[in-house]
Amino acid sequence: MKNKTKTICAAVLAAAILLTVNMAGFTFSTSAAEDEFYAEPMIVTGEGYILALKTDGTVWAWGGGWEGCLGYGGYDYKCVPIQVKDLTNVTMIAAGNFHNLAVKNDGTVWAWGSNEWDQLGDGTNVDNRNAPVQVKNLTDAVAVAAGTRHSIALKSDGTVWAWGDNGCGQLGDGLWTHNRTLVQVKNLTGVKSIAAGNGYSLALKNDGTIWSWGGGWSGNLGNGEHDDKNTAVQVLNLTGADSISVLYNDTSLAFRNSDSSVWVWGNGLGVDFGGAEWDWNSNIPVKQPNLTGVTAIARGESHHLILKSDGTVWAWGNNDCGQIGDPMGASWRDEPIHAGNMTGVSAIAAIGHSSIAVKNDGTIWAWGGNWGGELGNGTFGGDINEIPGQVIDGNGGFFNLTKRPAKMTGIKVASNPYKLTYNAGEYLDIAGLVVKADYDDGSDTVISGYTLNPANGAKLSATGTVTITATYQGFAASFTVTVKEAETTAKPPVTTTNPPVTTANPPVTTTNPPETTAKPVETTAKPPATTVKPFEKTTKKPPE
């Protein structure tokens, strides 16, 4: 008897489409010369929140912040996109229920959010992370997928690795125990695309066959059974597939380009799936005859979206919050309607009672319920929006996936230093200098950290015009100063050196007076001799 705990399907309340990636389906590039990075933009949704990958490789999030799933370092709701902390050069992202994964262009994988079932793969038992941490012992990754409580990664060699909850065998290692660090999915190679759902996983091989493992209660493994499998089994009756994905509520999808067909198995969507009536819980793929020209499908809690090749979005199902974009305000639609008259759309996603579309110009549009800020319009609290509105950036503009940060084109001296004239021997003083960087969008900004040559405080010895050059990130700008002969400072020393020559003569002159002065001393000495004689003559005469 299996020693396992079955994942409860009802635990997923309102997850949206869990997107997958084909190794040939995403691109990123770097330019050593320009030090640029570009990633294929994408959007994914978890339980009440949205993640978006920009072309610059940064990841942004909005909606509910429980379990730290927004990754910005906190747990609060955010009603406009906020950047995931310390995460750059990302090539793809995936969202589970309350945890997320990101692959970087160096092949490392990073995770954040809930870690209750060790689905972050960081080797710890920490309950959650509100900022990304690196998945241990995983390198050379090219793709990731996040299930409800488990994670899987595709390596460049075509092997698949998994970690987290394994109660239904969703790790594919032949066991039923969860793992804090990654294990390899057994007997599975040559894989080019992966997907994950509520307790199960899918893999698309290079030969067009699809393989599955994990919980099979809804027939979502597509192998003709409803049993759980802890190793990969082949999905029946379907070959030549080009892409796979998993929708909310255990629905598995495959797209085949050769005949533009869509195949569905698992917990089906019944008659509301574009009018295609077929059995619920089908354990083999069923071709959908009414879904032609479809490039993507998304499902919320009880509504559905399709993206057609002409860039239009169609929706049906529950419309209690305006999530199907019905201008007539119908509470339910059995047949698809043109959702919000949306055109020029390149990607779609659904979340609970809300819908999201990315246009070709990189703008994001959302409609439906907005309890946790899912619409990204700066508000939250249950307001209903039947008309698509644009996601804003929180800075007075609109959020855009393809608008990369402005590229620096050069630097300039915006304000010269206060002192531009020096005497030779003085030292350079750049007080008042302002250097700015110019960008290709016409903006500029003050910068610091530039290097000066000559450096600030350098002694200016050479006279004439001296060029001072500032360099920053490979760009240069300069200003000039004038260095003059030290007329004011240098001449006085020459003048003051002459007086010693002039004042040297007086000592010669003043040495003579002692000789002159000595003679009067001799003259003064004679009177005593003269004075004595009269005194003696006067006293001798009276006695006679």
Coordinates of C-alpha atoms in Angstrom, one line a residue:
M1 CA 0.0 0.0 0.0
K2 CA 1.3 3.5 -0.9
N3 CA 2.5 5.6 2.0
K4 CA 1.4 9.0 0.7
T5 CA -0.9 11.9 1.4
K6 CA -3.1 12.9 -1.6
T7 CA -3.1 16.6 -2.6
I8 CA -6.6 17.9 -2.3
C9 CA -7.8 19.5 -5.5
A10 CA -10.1 21.8 -3.7
A11 CA -7.1 23.4 -2.0
V12 CA -6.6 25.4 -5.2
L13 CA -9.2 28.2 -5.0
A14 CA -8.4 30.4 -7.9
A15 CA -5.1 29.8 -9.6
A16 CA -4.7 30.8 -13.1
I17 CA -3.0 29.4 -16.1
L18 CA 0.4 27.9 -15.2
L19 CA 2.4 28.8 -18.2
T20 CA 5.1 26.5 -19.6
V21 CA 8.2 27.2 -21.7
N22 CA 9.6 25.5 -24.7
M23 CA 13.4 25.6 -25.1
A24 CA 12.8 27.1 -28.5
G25 CA 10.0 29.3 -27.3
F26 CA 11.8 31.9 -25.3
T27 CA 14.8 34.0 -26.2
F28 CA 17.3 36.2 -24.5
S29 CA 20.5 37.7 -25.7
T30 CA 23.4 39.7 -24.4
S31 CA 25.8 42.0 -26.1
A32 CA 29.3 42.3 -24.7
A33 CA 29.9 45.5 -26.6
E34 CA 26.8 47.2 -25.2
D35 CA 26.3 45.2 -22.1
E36 CA 22.7 44.7 -22.8
F37 CA 20.2 42.0 -21.9
Y38 CA 16.9 41.1 -23.5
A39 CA 14.4 38.5 -22.4
E40 CA 11.2 37.4 -24.0
P41 CA 8.5 39.1 -21.9
M42 CA 5.9 36.9 -20.1
I43 CA 3.2 37.0 -17.5
V44 CA 2.1 34.3 -15.0
T45 CA -0.4 34.2 -12.2
G46 CA -0.5 32.5 -8.8
E47 CA -3.1 32.6 -6.1
G48 CA -4.3 36.2 -6.1
Y49 CA -1.2 37.7 -7.6
I50 CA 0.6 38.3 -10.9
L51 CA 4.2 38.1 -12.0
A52 CA 5.6 39.8 -15.1
L53 CA 9.0 39.4 -16.8
K54 CA 10.3 42.5 -18.6
T55 CA 12.6 42.4 -21.6
D56 CA 15.3 43.8 -19.4
G57 CA 15.3 40.6 -17.3
T58 CA 13.7 42.2 -14.2
V59 CA 10.6 40.6 -12.6
W60 CA 7.6 42.6 -11.2
A61 CA 4.7 41.6 -9.1
W62 CA 1.3 42.9 -7.8
G63 CA -1.7 41.6 -5.9
G64 CA -1.8 39.7 -2.7
G65 CA 1.5 39.5 -0.8
W66 CA 0.8 36.6 1.5
E67 CA 3.7 34.2 2.2
G68 CA 6.0 36.8 0.6
C69 CA 4.9 35.7 -2.9
L70 CA 5.5 39.2 -4.4
G71 CA 9.2 38.9 -3.6
Y72 CA 9.8 42.5 -2.8
G73 CA 10.8 41.9 0.9
G74 CA 7.4 42.3 2.5
Y75 CA 4.0 40.7 2.8
D76 CA 1.6 43.5 2.0
Y77 CA -0.8 43.8 -1.0
K78 CA 0.4 45.9 -3.9
C79 CA -2.0 47.4 -6.3
V80 CA 0.6 48.5 -8.8
P81 CA 3.7 46.5 -10.0
I82 CA 6.6 46.4 -7.6
Q83 CA 10.0 45.0 -8.6
V84 CA 11.0 41.6 -7.2
K85 CA 14.1 42.2 -5.0
D86 CA 17.6 41.5 -6.2
L87 CA 16.6 39.6 -9.3
T88 CA 18.1 40.4 -12.7
N89 CA 19.0 38.7 -16.0
V90 CA 15.9 36.5 -15.7
T91 CA 14.9 34.5 -18.8
M92 CA 11.7 32.9 -17.6
I93 CA 9.3 32.8 -14.6
A94 CA 6.7 30.4 -13.2
A95 CA 4.1 30.7 -10.5
G96 CA 2.5 28.1 -8.3
N97 CA -0.1 28.7 -5.6
F98 CA 2.0 30.8 -3.3
H99 CA 5.5 30.2 -4.5
N100 CA 7.4 31.3 -7.6
L101 CA 10.5 30.4 -9.7
A102 CA 12.8 32.2 -12.0
V103 CA 15.6 31.1 -14.2
K104 CA 18.6 33.4 -14.8
N105 CA 20.7 33.4 -17.9
D106 CA 23.5 31.8 -16.0
G107 CA 21.4 28.6 -15.5
T108 CA 20.7 29.2 -11.8
V109 CA 17.1 29.0 -10.4
W110 CA 15.7 31.3 -7.8
A111 CA 12.6 30.9 -5.7
W112 CA 10.4 32.8 -3.2
G113 CA 7.1 32.6 -1.4
S114 CA 5.7 29.7 0.5
N115 CA 8.1 26.9 1.6
E116 CA 5.7 24.9 3.6
W117 CA 6.3 21.8 1.5
D118 CA 10.0 22.6 0.7
Q119 CA 9.0 23.8 -2.7
L120 CA 11.6 26.6 -2.7
G121 CA 14.5 24.0 -2.8
D122 CA 16.8 26.1 -0.7
G123 CA 17.5 23.2 1.7
T124 CA 15.9 24.8 4.7
N125 CA 12.7 24.4 6.6
V126 CA 11.9 28.2 6.7
D127 CA 8.2 28.6 6.2
N128 CA 8.4 31.3 3.5
R129 CA 10.8 33.7 1.8
N130 CA 9.7 37.3 0.9
A131 CA 12.7 37.7 -1.4
P132 CA 14.4 35.3 -3.9
V133 CA 16.8 32.6 -2.7
Q134 CA 18.8 30.3 -4.9
V135 CA 17.7 26.7 -5.4
K136 CA 20.5 24.5 -4.1
N137 CA 22.6 22.2 -6.4
L138 CA 20.8 23.3 -9.6
T139 CA 22.7 24.6 -12.6
D140 CA 22.3 24.6 -16.3
A141 CA 18.5 25.1 -16.0
V142 CA 16.7 26.4 -19.1
A143 CA 13.1 26.2 -17.9
V144 CA 11.0 25.9 -14.7
A145 CA 7.4 25.1 -13.8
A146 CA 5.6 25.5 -10.5
G147 CA 2.9 23.2 -9.3
T148 CA 0.6 23.8 -6.3
R149 CA 3.2 22.6 -3.8
H150 CA 6.1 21.3 -5.9
S151 CA 8.6 22.6 -8.4
I152 CA 10.3 21.2 -11.5
A153 CA 13.2 22.3 -13.7
L154 CA 14.4 21.4 -17.1
K155 CA 18.2 21.3 -17.7
S156 CA 20.0 22.0 -20.9
D157 CA 20.7 18.3 -21.3
G158 CA 17.0 17.4 -21.5
T159 CA 16.7 16.0 -18.0
V160 CA 14.0 17.0 -15.6
W161 CA 14.6 17.6 -11.8
A162 CA 12.0 18.2 -9.1
W163 CA 11.6 19.1 -5.4
G164 CA 8.9 19.8 -2.8
D165 CA 5.7 17.9 -2.1
N166 CA 5.6 14.3 -3.4
G167 CA 2.4 13.0 -1.8
C168 CA 1.1 12.0 -5.3
G169 CA 4.4 11.1 -6.9
Q170 CA 4.6 14.5 -8.6
L171 CA 8.4 14.5 -8.3
G172 CA 8.7 11.4 -10.5
D173 CA 11.5 9.8 -8.6
G174 CA 9.7 6.6 -7.9
L175 CA 9.0 7.5 -4.3
W176 CA 6.2 9.2 -2.3
T177 CA 8.1 11.3 0.1
H178 CA 8.7 15.0 -0.4
N179 CA 12.2 16.4 -0.9
R180 CA 13.9 19.5 0.4
T181 CA 16.4 19.4 -2.4
L182 CA 16.1 18.4 -6.0
V183 CA 15.8 14.8 -7.3
Q184 CA 15.9 13.6 -10.9
V185 CA 12.7 12.5 -12.6
K186 CA 13.3 8.8 -13.5
N187 CA 13.6 7.4 -17.0
L188 CA 12.9 10.8 -18.7
T189 CA 15.3 12.3 -21.2
G190 CA 15.1 14.3 -24.4
V191 CA 12.6 16.8 -22.9
K192 CA 12.1 20.2 -24.4
S193 CA 9.2 21.6 -22.4
I194 CA 7.6 21.2 -19.0
A195 CA 4.5 22.1 -17.1
A196 CA 3.1 21.5 -13.5
G197 CA -0.3 21.6 -11.9
N198 CA -2.1 20.5 -8.7
G199 CA 0.0 17.5 -7.7
Y200 CA 1.1 16.4 -11.1
S201 CA 3.7 17.2 -13.8
L202 CA 3.9 17.1 -17.6
A203 CA 6.9 16.9 -20.0
L204 CA 7.0 17.3 -23.8
K205 CA 9.8 15.4 -25.5
N206 CA 11.7 16.4 -28.7
D207 CA 9.8 13.6 -30.6
G208 CA 6.5 15.3 -29.9
T209 CA 5.3 12.8 -27.3
I210 CA 4.0 13.9 -23.9
W211 CA 4.8 12.2 -20.5
S212 CA 3.1 12.7 -17.2
W213 CA 3.4 11.7 -13.5
G214 CA 1.8 12.5 -10.2
G215 CA -1.9 12.6 -9.2
G216 CA -4.2 11.2 -11.8
W217 CA -7.6 11.4 -10.0
S218 CA -9.1 13.6 -12.7
G219 CA -7.6 11.7 -15.6
N220 CA -5.1 14.6 -15.9
L221 CA -2.2 12.2 -16.6
G222 CA -3.9 11.3 -19.9
N223 CA -2.7 7.6 -19.7
G224 CA -6.1 6.1 -19.7
E225 CA -6.2 5.7 -15.9
H226 CA -7.2 7.7 -12.8
D227 CA -4.4 6.4 -10.6
D228 CA -1.3 8.2 -9.3
K229 CA 2.1 7.6 -10.8
N230 CA 5.4 8.3 -9.2
T231 CA 7.3 7.7 -12.5
A232 CA 6.6 9.2 -15.9
V233 CA 4.0 7.5 -18.2
Q234 CA 3.2 8.4 -21.7
V235 CA 0.0 10.4 -22.6
L236 CA -2.0 8.3 -25.0
N237 CA -3.5 9.1 -28.4
L238 CA -1.4 12.2 -29.0
T239 CA 1.8 12.7 -30.9
G240 CA 3.4 15.6 -32.7
A241 CA 2.6 18.1 -30.0
D242 CA 4.4 21.4 -30.0
S243 CA 3.5 22.9 -26.6
I244 CA 1.8 21.9 -23.4
S245 CA 0.3 23.7 -20.4
V246 CA -1.8 23.2 -17.3
L247 CA -4.9 25.2 -16.4
Y248 CA -6.5 25.8 -13.1
N249 CA -8.5 22.8 -11.7
D250 CA -6.4 20.0 -13.2
T251 CA -7.0 20.6 -16.9
S252 CA -4.1 19.6 -19.2
L253 CA -3.7 21.1 -22.6
A254 CA -1.6 20.5 -25.7
F255 CA -1.3 22.4 -28.9
R256 CA -0.3 20.8 -32.2
N257 CA 0.8 23.2 -35.0
S258 CA 0.6 20.7 -37.9
D259 CA -3.2 20.8 -37.9
S260 CA -3.7 23.8 -35.6
S261 CA -5.5 21.5 -33.1
V262 CA -6.0 21.9 -29.4
W263 CA -6.2 18.8 -27.1
V264 CA -7.6 18.7 -23.6
W265 CA -7.7 16.0 -20.9
G266 CA -8.3 15.8 -17.1
N267 CA -10.9 17.9 -15.4
G268 CA -12.6 19.2 -18.5
L269 CA -14.5 22.4 -18.9
G270 CA -17.7 20.8 -20.3
V271 CA -20.1 22.6 -22.7
D272 CA -18.8 26.0 -21.7
F273 CA -15.5 25.2 -23.4
G274 CA -16.5 26.9 -26.6
G275 CA -19.6 24.7 -27.0
A276 CA -17.5 21.5 -27.2
E277 CA -19.4 18.9 -25.3
W278 CA -17.2 16.1 -23.9
D279 CA -16.9 14.0 -20.8
W280 CA -15.5 15.5 -17.6
N281 CA -12.4 13.8 -16.1
S282 CA -11.4 12.4 -19.5
N283 CA -8.2 10.3 -18.9
I284 CA -7.2 10.5 -22.6
P285 CA -6.7 13.7 -24.7
V286 CA -9.7 14.9 -26.6
K287 CA -9.4 17.1 -29.7
Q288 CA -11.5 20.3 -29.5
P289 CA -13.3 20.8 -32.8
N290 CA -14.5 24.3 -32.1
L291 CA -11.2 25.7 -31.0
T292 CA -9.5 26.8 -34.3
G293 CA -7.0 29.5 -34.8
V294 CA -6.3 29.5 -31.0
T295 CA -2.8 30.2 -29.7
A296 CA -3.4 30.3 -26.0
I297 CA -6.0 29.3 -23.4
A298 CA -6.4 30.5 -19.8
R299 CA -8.9 29.7 -17.1
G300 CA -9.8 31.5 -13.9
E301 CA -12.0 30.0 -11.1
S302 CA -15.1 29.7 -13.3
H303 CA -14.4 31.6 -16.5
H304 CA -12.3 31.0 -19.6
L305 CA -10.2 33.0 -22.1
I306 CA -8.8 32.1 -25.5
L307 CA -6.3 34.1 -27.6
K308 CA -6.8 33.8 -31.3
S309 CA -4.1 34.1 -33.9
D310 CA -5.6 37.5 -35.1
G311 CA -4.8 39.0 -31.7
T312 CA -8.4 39.0 -30.3
V313 CA -9.4 37.7 -26.9
W314 CA -12.6 35.7 -26.4
A315 CA -14.2 34.7 -23.1
W316 CA -17.1 32.8 -21.6
G317 CA -18.4 31.4 -18.3
N318 CA -19.0 33.3 -15.1
N319 CA -19.2 37.1 -15.3
D320 CA -20.2 38.0 -11.7
C321 CA -17.2 40.4 -11.6
G322 CA -17.1 41.4 -15.2
Q323 CA -14.2 39.0 -15.8
I324 CA -15.3 38.0 -19.3
G325 CA -15.5 41.6 -20.4
D326 CA -19.1 41.5 -21.5
P327 CA -20.4 45.0 -22.3
M328 CA -23.9 43.8 -21.9
G329 CA -23.3 42.8 -18.3
A330 CA -24.6 39.3 -18.6
S331 CA -23.9 37.2 -15.5
W332 CA -23.0 34.1 -17.5
R333 CA -22.1 33.2 -21.1
D334 CA -22.1 29.7 -22.5
E335 CA -20.6 30.8 -25.8
P336 CA -17.4 32.9 -26.3
I337 CA -17.8 36.7 -26.7
H338 CA -15.2 39.2 -27.8
A339 CA -13.8 40.1 -24.4
G340 CA -13.7 43.9 -24.0
N341 CA -13.2 44.3 -27.7
M342 CA -9.5 43.5 -27.1
T343 CA -7.2 43.5 -30.1
G344 CA -3.5 43.4 -30.8
V345 CA -3.0 40.9 -27.9
S346 CA 0.0 38.6 -27.6
A347 CA -0.6 36.8 -24.3
I348 CA -3.4 36.2 -21.8
A349 CA -3.8 35.0 -18.2
A350 CA -6.6 34.5 -15.8
I351 CA -6.7 34.7 -12.0
G352 CA -9.7 34.0 -9.8
H353 CA -12.4 36.4 -11.1
S354 CA -10.1 38.5 -13.2
S355 CA -8.6 38.5 -16.7
I356 CA -5.3 39.9 -18.0
A357 CA -4.0 40.5 -21.5
V358 CA -0.6 41.7 -22.8
K359 CA -0.7 43.7 -26.0
N360 CA 1.9 43.7 -28.7
D361 CA 3.2 47.1 -27.5
G362 CA 4.0 45.6 -24.1
T363 CA 1.2 47.2 -22.2
I364 CA -0.9 45.1 -19.8
W365 CA -4.7 45.3 -19.6
A366 CA -6.9 43.8 -16.9
W367 CA -10.6 43.5 -16.0
G368 CA -12.9 41.8 -13.6
G369 CA -12.6 41.6 -9.7
N370 CA -10.0 43.6 -7.9
W371 CA -10.1 42.5 -4.2
G372 CA -6.3 42.3 -3.8
G373 CA -5.1 44.8 -6.4
E374 CA -5.0 42.2 -9.2
L375 CA -6.0 44.8 -11.8
G376 CA -2.9 46.8 -11.1
N377 CA -4.7 50.1 -11.4
G378 CA -3.7 51.6 -8.1
T379 CA -6.9 50.5 -6.2
F380 CA -8.2 47.4 -4.5
G381 CA -11.1 46.4 -2.3
G382 CA -13.6 44.6 -4.4
D383 CA -14.4 47.1 -7.2
I384 CA -15.6 45.5 -10.4
N385 CA -14.4 46.5 -13.9
E386 CA -16.1 45.1 -16.9
I387 CA -14.1 47.3 -19.3
P388 CA -10.4 46.5 -19.6
G389 CA -8.1 49.1 -18.0
Q390 CA -4.4 49.6 -18.3
V391 CA -2.0 48.5 -15.5
I392 CA -0.1 51.6 -14.2
D393 CA 3.4 51.9 -13.0
G394 CA 2.8 53.9 -9.9
N395 CA 4.8 56.9 -11.2
G396 CA 2.1 58.5 -13.2
G397 CA 2.7 56.3 -16.3
F398 CA 1.7 52.9 -17.6
F399 CA 3.5 49.7 -16.9
N400 CA 5.2 48.2 -20.0
L401 CA 6.9 44.9 -20.4
T402 CA 8.9 45.7 -23.5
K403 CA 10.0 49.2 -22.6
R404 CA 13.6 48.7 -21.5
P405 CA 15.3 51.2 -19.2
A406 CA 16.7 54.2 -21.1
K407 CA 20.1 53.4 -22.6
M408 CA 23.0 55.7 -21.6
T409 CA 24.4 57.5 -24.7
G410 CA 27.0 59.7 -23.1
I411 CA 27.9 62.0 -20.3
K412 CA 28.3 65.8 -20.2
V413 CA 29.5 68.5 -18.0
A414 CA 26.3 70.3 -17.0
S415 CA 28.0 72.9 -14.7
N416 CA 31.7 73.9 -14.6
P417 CA 33.5 74.1 -11.3
Y418 CA 33.5 77.5 -9.6
K419 CA 37.2 78.0 -10.1
L420 CA 38.5 77.8 -13.7
T421 CA 41.7 80.0 -13.4
Y422 CA 44.7 78.9 -11.4
N423 CA 48.3 80.1 -10.8
A424 CA 51.0 77.5 -11.4
G425 CA 51.5 75.4 -8.4
E426 CA 47.9 75.6 -7.1
Y427 CA 45.7 72.5 -6.7
L428 CA 42.6 71.5 -8.7
D429 CA 39.3 72.2 -6.9
I430 CA 36.1 70.8 -8.6
A431 CA 33.7 72.3 -6.2
G432 CA 30.6 73.2 -8.2
L433 CA 31.2 70.6 -10.9
V434 CA 28.0 68.8 -12.1
V435 CA 28.3 65.8 -14.5
K436 CA 25.1 64.3 -16.1
A437 CA 24.4 61.2 -18.1
D438 CA 22.4 61.4 -21.3
Y439 CA 19.9 58.7 -22.3
D440 CA 18.4 57.6 -25.6
D441 CA 14.9 58.7 -24.5
G442 CA 16.0 62.3 -24.3
S443 CA 16.4 62.4 -20.5
D444 CA 19.5 63.1 -18.4
T445 CA 20.4 62.6 -14.8
V446 CA 23.1 63.8 -12.4
I447 CA 25.8 61.1 -11.8
S448 CA 28.5 60.5 -9.3
G449 CA 31.3 58.0 -9.1
Y450 CA 33.0 59.3 -12.3
T451 CA 36.8 59.3 -12.5
L452 CA 38.7 62.6 -13.2
N453 CA 42.1 63.0 -14.9
P454 CA 43.9 64.9 -13.5
A455 CA 42.2 64.0 -10.2
N456 CA 40.6 66.4 -7.9
G457 CA 43.3 68.0 -5.7
A458 CA 46.1 67.4 -8.3
K459 CA 48.8 70.1 -8.5
L460 CA 48.6 72.2 -11.6
S461 CA 52.2 72.9 -12.7
A462 CA 52.1 73.3 -16.4
T463 CA 50.9 76.7 -17.6
G464 CA 48.3 77.2 -20.4
T465 CA 45.0 75.5 -21.0
V466 CA 44.6 72.2 -19.1
T467 CA 41.8 69.7 -20.1
I468 CA 40.2 67.9 -17.2
T469 CA 38.4 64.7 -18.3
A470 CA 35.6 62.8 -16.5
T471 CA 35.0 59.2 -17.4
Y472 CA 32.0 57.0 -16.5
Q473 CA 30.9 53.6 -17.8
G474 CA 33.0 54.0 -20.9
F475 CA 31.9 57.5 -21.7
A476 CA 33.9 60.7 -21.3
A477 CA 33.3 64.5 -20.9
S478 CA 35.7 67.3 -20.2
F479 CA 36.2 70.9 -19.3
T480 CA 39.2 73.2 -19.3
V481 CA 41.0 75.4 -16.8
T482 CA 43.6 78.0 -17.4
V483 CA 46.9 77.9 -15.5
K484 CA 48.9 81.1 -15.5
E485 CA 52.4 82.0 -14.5
A486 CA 52.4 82.7 -10.8
E487 CA 52.7 86.5 -11.3
T488 CA 51.2 87.5 -8.1
T489 CA 52.6 84.8 -6.0
A490 CA 55.9 84.2 -7.7
K491 CA 57.3 87.8 -8.1
P492 CA 57.2 88.9 -4.5
P493 CA 59.7 86.2 -3.5
V494 CA 62.1 87.7 -6.1
T495 CA 61.6 91.2 -4.7
T496 CA 61.9 90.1 -1.2
T497 CA 65.2 88.3 -1.9
N498 CA 66.8 91.7 -2.9
P499 CA 66.5 93.4 0.5
P500 CA 68.9 91.0 2.1
V501 CA 71.5 92.3 -0.3
T502 CA 70.6 95.9 0.5
T503 CA 70.3 95.3 4.2
A504 CA 73.6 93.4 4.2
N505 CA 75.4 96.7 3.7
P506 CA 74.3 98.4 6.8
P507 CA 76.1 96.0 9.1
V508 CA 79.3 97.2 7.3
T509 CA 78.3 100.8 8.0
T510 CA 77.2 100.1 11.5
T511 CA 80.5 98.4 12.3
N512 CA 82.4 101.7 11.9
P513 CA 80.5 103.7 14.6
P514 CA 82.0 101.7 17.4
E515 CA 85.4 102.9 16.3
T516 CA 84.1 106.5 16.1
T517 CA 82.3 106.1 19.4
A518 CA 85.4 104.8 21.0
K519 CA 87.4 108.0 20.5
P520 CA 85.1 110.2 22.5
V521 CA 85.6 107.9 25.3
E522 CA 89.2 108.7 25.2
T523 CA 88.5 112.4 25.1
T524 CA 86.1 112.2 28.0
A525 CA 88.7 110.4 30.0
K526 CA 91.1 113.5 30.0
P527 CA 89.0 115.9 32.0
P528 CA 89.5 114.0 35.2
A529 CA 93.2 114.5 34.9
T530 CA 92.7 118.2 34.4
T531 CA 90.2 118.6 37.2
V532 CA 92.5 117.0 39.8
K533 CA 95.3 119.5 39.3
P534 CA 93.4 122.6 40.1
F535 CA 91.9 121.0 43.2
E536 CA 95.2 120.2 44.6
K537 CA 96.7 123.7 44.0
T538 CA 93.8 125.4 45.7
T539 CA 94.0 123.4 48.9
K540 CA 97.8 123.8 49.4
K541 CA 98.0 127.5 49.2
P542 CA 96.0 128.7 52.3
P543 CA 98.2 127.0 54.9
E544 CA 101.1 129.2 53.9

